Structure formats: C-alpha cells, structure tokens
Amino acid sequence: MSLASASTGRPLFKAPLAAGDIAPECALRGLDGATVDLRSDAIAGRPITVLFCPKFGPAVTEVLAGVRARLDAFAAAGAKLFAITLEPAKAAAEQAIPFPVLLDRSGETFRSFNADTRDAPTTIVLRPNHHVAAILKDAGEVQARDALAAVERLA
C-alpha cells in the first residue's frame, strides 16, 4: 500500500513489507560471480528462506548457527536457502555458509525487503508463489526455529 502524489501519481510513502505482500524482485551476484534471481525458474515453486546478514557479528552468527543445525529439516521441507549480505565477498566467503550467499553492496535489496542494515539479522520466508509468509526479526535461535516452522507449514 502506498500513498500517491496527486500531481505525479508517484508513491510518496510505501508501507513496509508485510506478510501476504508480493516480495520485491531480487537478482544479485553470488560469491561465485553468477547472478541469482530469486524468481527464476530454477527456484520457482519452492518455499524460499532468505537470511539478511548485514554484518557477520554475534547476532548474525547465532542465527546462522541455528539455520546450520536445521539444514536437513529445511531440505526435507523443500526449502531453498539464501543469505544476503552487505559485507564484501571475502568476508562472506570466510563464513563458509553452506547455501548460496548473495552480495547487496548498495543495500538496495535490504531496503526493499525492510531488513535491518546495521547489525541485526532478518529472516524472510517466501511462499512458492513469492508472497511473504513470514518476516522474522527475533533474536538468534528463535529466528532460525521460527523460519523452519514457517517453511514446514508451507510444505
């Protein structure tokens, strides 16, 4: 939902992303240099879990540990996992994240998904039709647990 200017018809205000909304487009370069489009045919038709990692500090490390501990359960539910970071490729590669890491150096994707750009991780679960199922901003382990629960409800 947005309010439009009477003279231009352009949005003056865009409401933050919410459950039920269609997710913004997201095509970013991965650590391997290839561009990954979350709406591509290779990804379509499956729940998608996107972990927004602004910086690899303690809060992000805790959520990543929770997701790593549940990798088999995410896979069993048919979910595709992605991490998106503002960090340089070298810093992201050092994390040895076991699923694709996408680079958002401009922060545009973070802003379009209303993810925290400072320290706190945000996890967004998308339905197979690319509608937002859940936006999770809780602390560490809770965020990972709730993301898996949302994915399992979609399976």
PDB file of N, CA and C in Angstrom, residues 108-148:
ATOM      1  N   GLU A 108      20.321  -1.812  -1.528  1.00  0.00           N
ATOM      2  CA  GLU A 108      19.001  -1.621  -2.134  1.00  0.00           C
ATOM      3  C   GLU A 108      18.047  -2.772  -1.817  1.00  0.00           C
ATOM      4  N   THR A 109      18.544  -4.009  -1.892  1.00  0.00           N
ATOM      5  CA  THR A 109      17.685  -5.161  -1.605  1.00  0.00           C
ATOM      6  C   THR A 109      17.309  -5.191  -0.128  1.00  0.00           C
ATOM      7  N   PHE A 110      18.251  -4.892   0.748  1.00  0.00           N
ATOM      8  CA  PHE A 110      17.944  -4.811   2.184  1.00  0.00           C
ATOM      9  C   PHE A 110      16.798  -3.829   2.409  1.00  0.00           C
ATOM     10  N   ARG A 111      16.907  -2.640   1.804  1.00  0.00           N
ATOM     11  CA  ARG A 111      15.868  -1.624   1.993  1.00  0.00           C
ATOM     12  C   ARG A 111      14.531  -2.073   1.411  1.00  0.00           C
ATOM     13  N   SER A 112      14.541  -2.700   0.238  1.00  0.00           N
ATOM     14  CA  SER A 112      13.271  -3.098  -0.374  1.00  0.00           C
ATOM     15  C   SER A 112      12.573  -4.199   0.427  1.00  0.00           C
ATOM     16  N   PHE A 113      13.351  -5.023   1.149  1.00  0.00           N
ATOM     17  CA  PHE A 113      12.767  -6.065   1.990  1.00  0.00           C
ATOM     18  C   PHE A 113      12.590  -5.597   3.435  1.00  0.00           C
ATOM     19  N   ASN A 114      12.930  -4.326   3.711  1.00  0.00           N
ATOM     20  CA  ASN A 114      12.809  -3.749   5.043  1.00  0.00           C
ATOM     21  C   ASN A 114      13.643  -4.512   6.078  1.00  0.00           C
ATOM     22  N   ALA A 115      14.832  -4.944   5.669  1.00  0.00           N
ATOM     23  CA  ALA A 115      15.733  -5.668   6.568  1.00  0.00           C
ATOM     24  C   ALA A 115      16.674  -4.679   7.250  1.00  0.00           C
ATOM     25  N   ASP A 116      17.061  -4.981   8.473  1.00  0.00           N
ATOM     26  CA  ASP A 116      17.979  -4.142   9.243  1.00  0.00           C
ATOM     27  C   ASP A 116      19.325  -4.080   8.517  1.00  0.00           C
ATOM     28  N   THR A 117      19.858  -2.880   8.334  1.00  0.00           N
ATOM     29  CA  THR A 117      21.138  -2.730   7.638  1.00  0.00           C
ATOM     30  C   THR A 117      22.302  -2.491   8.589  1.00  0.00           C
ATOM     31  N   ARG A 118      22.053  -2.547   9.896  1.00  0.00           N
ATOM     32  CA  ARG A 118      23.142  -2.293  10.836  1.00  0.00           C
ATOM     33  C   ARG A 118      23.740  -3.592  11.351  1.00  0.00           C
ATOM     34  N   ASP A 119      23.120  -4.237  12.293  1.00  0.00           N
ATOM     35  CA  ASP A 119      23.714  -5.419  12.921  1.00  0.00           C
ATOM     36  C   ASP A 119      22.785  -6.619  12.980  1.00  0.00           C
ATOM     37  N   ALA A 120      21.496  -6.374  13.145  1.00  0.00           N
ATOM     38  CA  ALA A 120      20.549  -7.456  13.417  1.00  0.00           C
ATOM     39  C   ALA A 120      20.148  -8.196  12.141  1.00  0.00           C
ATOM     40  N   PRO A 121      20.139  -9.515  12.206  1.00  0.00           N
ATOM     41  CA  PRO A 121      19.679 -10.293  11.055  1.00  0.00           C
ATOM     42  C   PRO A 121      18.160 -10.231  10.920  1.00  0.00           C
ATOM     43  N   THR A 122      17.694 -10.401   9.717  1.00  0.00           N
ATOM     44  CA  THR A 122      16.273 -10.504   9.419  1.00  0.00           C
ATOM     45  C   THR A 122      16.113 -11.730   8.537  1.00  0.00           C
ATOM     46  N   THR A 123      15.144 -12.579   8.843  1.00  0.00           N
ATOM     47  CA  THR A 123      14.870 -13.736   8.000  1.00  0.00           C
ATOM     48  C   THR A 123      13.485 -13.571   7.405  1.00  0.00           C
ATOM     49  N   ILE A 124      13.397 -13.765   6.103  1.00  0.00           N
ATOM     50  CA  ILE A 124      12.121 -13.670   5.404  1.00  0.00           C
ATOM     51  C   ILE A 124      11.845 -14.991   4.714  1.00  0.00           C
ATOM     52  N   VAL A 125      10.663 -15.526   4.962  1.00  0.00           N
ATOM     53  CA  VAL A 125      10.232 -16.777   4.332  1.00  0.00           C
ATOM     54  C   VAL A 125       9.213 -16.412   3.262  1.00  0.00           C
ATOM     55  N   LEU A 126       9.471 -16.910   2.054  1.00  0.00           N
ATOM     56  CA  LEU A 126       8.584 -16.655   0.919  1.00  0.00           C
ATOM     57  C   LEU A 126       7.853 -17.925   0.530  1.00  0.00           C
ATOM     58  N   ARG A 127       6.595 -17.773   0.206  1.00  0.00           N
ATOM     59  CA  ARG A 127       5.801 -18.889  -0.311  1.00  0.00           C
ATOM     60  C   ARG A 127       6.298 -19.233  -1.719  1.00  0.00           C
ATOM     61  N   PRO A 128       5.953 -20.404  -2.233  1.00  0.00           N
ATOM     62  CA  PRO A 128       6.359 -20.751  -3.602  1.00  0.00           C
ATOM     63  C   PRO A 128       5.886 -19.741  -4.652  1.00  0.00           C
ATOM     64  N   ASN A 129       4.803 -19.009  -4.373  1.00  0.00           N
ATOM     65  CA  ASN A 129       4.304 -18.007  -5.318  1.00  0.00           C
ATOM     66  C   ASN A 129       4.942 -16.630  -5.092  1.00  0.00           C
ATOM     67  N   HIS A 130       5.958 -16.563  -4.266  1.00  0.00           N
ATOM     68  CA  HIS A 130       6.754 -15.372  -3.973  1.00  0.00           C
ATOM     69  C   HIS A 130       6.033 -14.349  -3.089  1.00  0.00           C
ATOM     70  N   HIS A 131       4.979 -14.776  -2.408  1.00  0.00           N
ATOM     71  CA  HIS A 131       4.349 -13.920  -1.407  1.00  0.00           C
ATOM     72  C   HIS A 131       5.076 -14.142  -0.076  1.00  0.00           C
ATOM     73  N   VAL A 132       5.131 -13.104   0.732  1.00  0.00           N
ATOM     74  CA  VAL A 132       5.811 -13.184   2.020  1.00  0.00           C
ATOM     75  C   VAL A 132       4.964 -14.007   2.992  1.00  0.00           C
ATOM     76  N   ALA A 133       5.563 -15.056   3.532  1.00  0.00           N
ATOM     77  CA  ALA A 133       4.891 -15.887   4.538  1.00  0.00           C
ATOM     78  C   ALA A 133       5.239 -15.418   5.947  1.00  0.00           C
ATOM     79  N   ALA A 134       6.485 -14.976   6.151  1.00  0.00           N
ATOM     80  CA  ALA A 134       6.911 -14.553   7.490  1.00  0.00           C
ATOM     81  C   ALA A 134       8.087 -13.602   7.388  1.00  0.00           C
ATOM     82  N   ILE A 135       8.111 -12.627   8.289  1.00  0.00           N
ATOM     83  CA  ILE A 135       9.239 -11.727   8.455  1.00  0.00           C
ATOM     84  C   ILE A 135       9.675 -11.877   9.899  1.00  0.00           C
ATOM     85  N   LEU A 136      10.884 -12.359  10.094  1.00  0.00           N
ATOM     86  CA  LEU A 136      11.356 -12.698  11.435  1.00  0.00           C
ATOM     87  C   LEU A 136      12.527 -11.812  11.828  1.00  0.00           C
ATOM     88  N   LYS A 137      12.393 -11.179  12.981  1.00  0.00           N
ATOM     89  CA  LYS A 137      13.443 -10.285  13.468  1.00  0.00           C
ATOM     90  C   LYS A 137      13.805 -10.602  14.918  1.00  0.00           C
ATOM     91  N   ASP A 138      13.353 -11.770  15.406  1.00  0.00           N
ATOM     92  CA  ASP A 138      13.650 -12.161  16.780  1.00  0.00           C
ATOM     93  C   ASP A 138      15.141 -12.460  16.936  1.00  0.00           C
ATOM     94  N   ALA A 139      15.538 -12.682  18.172  1.00  0.00           N
ATOM     95  CA  ALA A 139      16.937 -12.989  18.459  1.00  0.00           C
ATOM     96  C   ALA A 139      17.291 -14.405  18.017  1.00  0.00           C
ATOM     97  N   GLY A 140      18.506 -14.554  17.577  1.00  0.00           N
ATOM     98  CA  GLY A 140      19.196 -15.785  17.225  1.00  0.00           C
ATOM     99  C   GLY A 140      18.426 -17.047  16.971  1.00  0.00           C
ATOM    100  N   GLU A 141      18.497 -17.932  17.916  1.00  0.00           N
ATOM    101  CA  GLU A 141      17.934 -19.278  17.794  1.00  0.00           C
ATOM    102  C   GLU A 141      16.442 -19.240  17.488  1.00  0.00           C
ATOM    103  N   VAL A 142      15.728 -18.292  18.065  1.00  0.00           N
ATOM    104  CA  VAL A 142      14.286 -18.174  17.848  1.00  0.00           C
ATOM    105  C   VAL A 142      13.996 -17.899  16.376  1.00  0.00           C
ATOM    106  N   GLN A 143      14.792 -17.034  15.766  1.00  0.00           N
ATOM    107  CA  GLN A 143      14.596 -16.694  14.354  1.00  0.00           C
ATOM    108  C   GLN A 143      14.773 -17.932  13.465  1.00  0.00           C
ATOM    109  N   ALA A 144      15.800 -18.713  13.716  1.00  0.00           N
ATOM    110  CA  ALA A 144      16.049 -19.928  12.937  1.00  0.00           C
ATOM    111  C   ALA A 144      14.922 -20.944  13.140  1.00  0.00           C
ATOM    112  N   ARG A 145      14.505 -21.122  14.376  1.00  0.00           N
ATOM    113  CA  ARG A 145      13.426 -22.070  14.694  1.00  0.00           C
ATOM    114  C   ARG A 145      12.119 -21.651  14.024  1.00  0.00           C
ATOM    115  N   ASP A 146      11.796 -20.361  14.118  1.00  0.00           N
ATOM    116  CA  ASP A 146      10.546 -19.880  13.534  1.00  0.00           C
ATOM    117  C   ASP A 146      10.562 -19.920  12.011  1.00  0.00           C
ATOM    118  N   ALA A 147      11.722 -19.713  11.407  1.00  0.00           N
ATOM    119  CA  ALA A 147      11.832 -19.816   9.950  1.00  0.00           C
ATOM    120  C   ALA A 147      11.543 -21.235   9.505  1.00  0.00           C
ATOM    121  N   LEU A 148      12.097 -22.207  10.196  1.00  0.00           N
ATOM    122  CA  LEU A 148      11.834 -23.603   9.848  1.00  0.00           C
ATOM    123  C   LEU A 148      10.357 -23.934  10.045  1.00  0.00           C
TER     124      LEU A 148
END
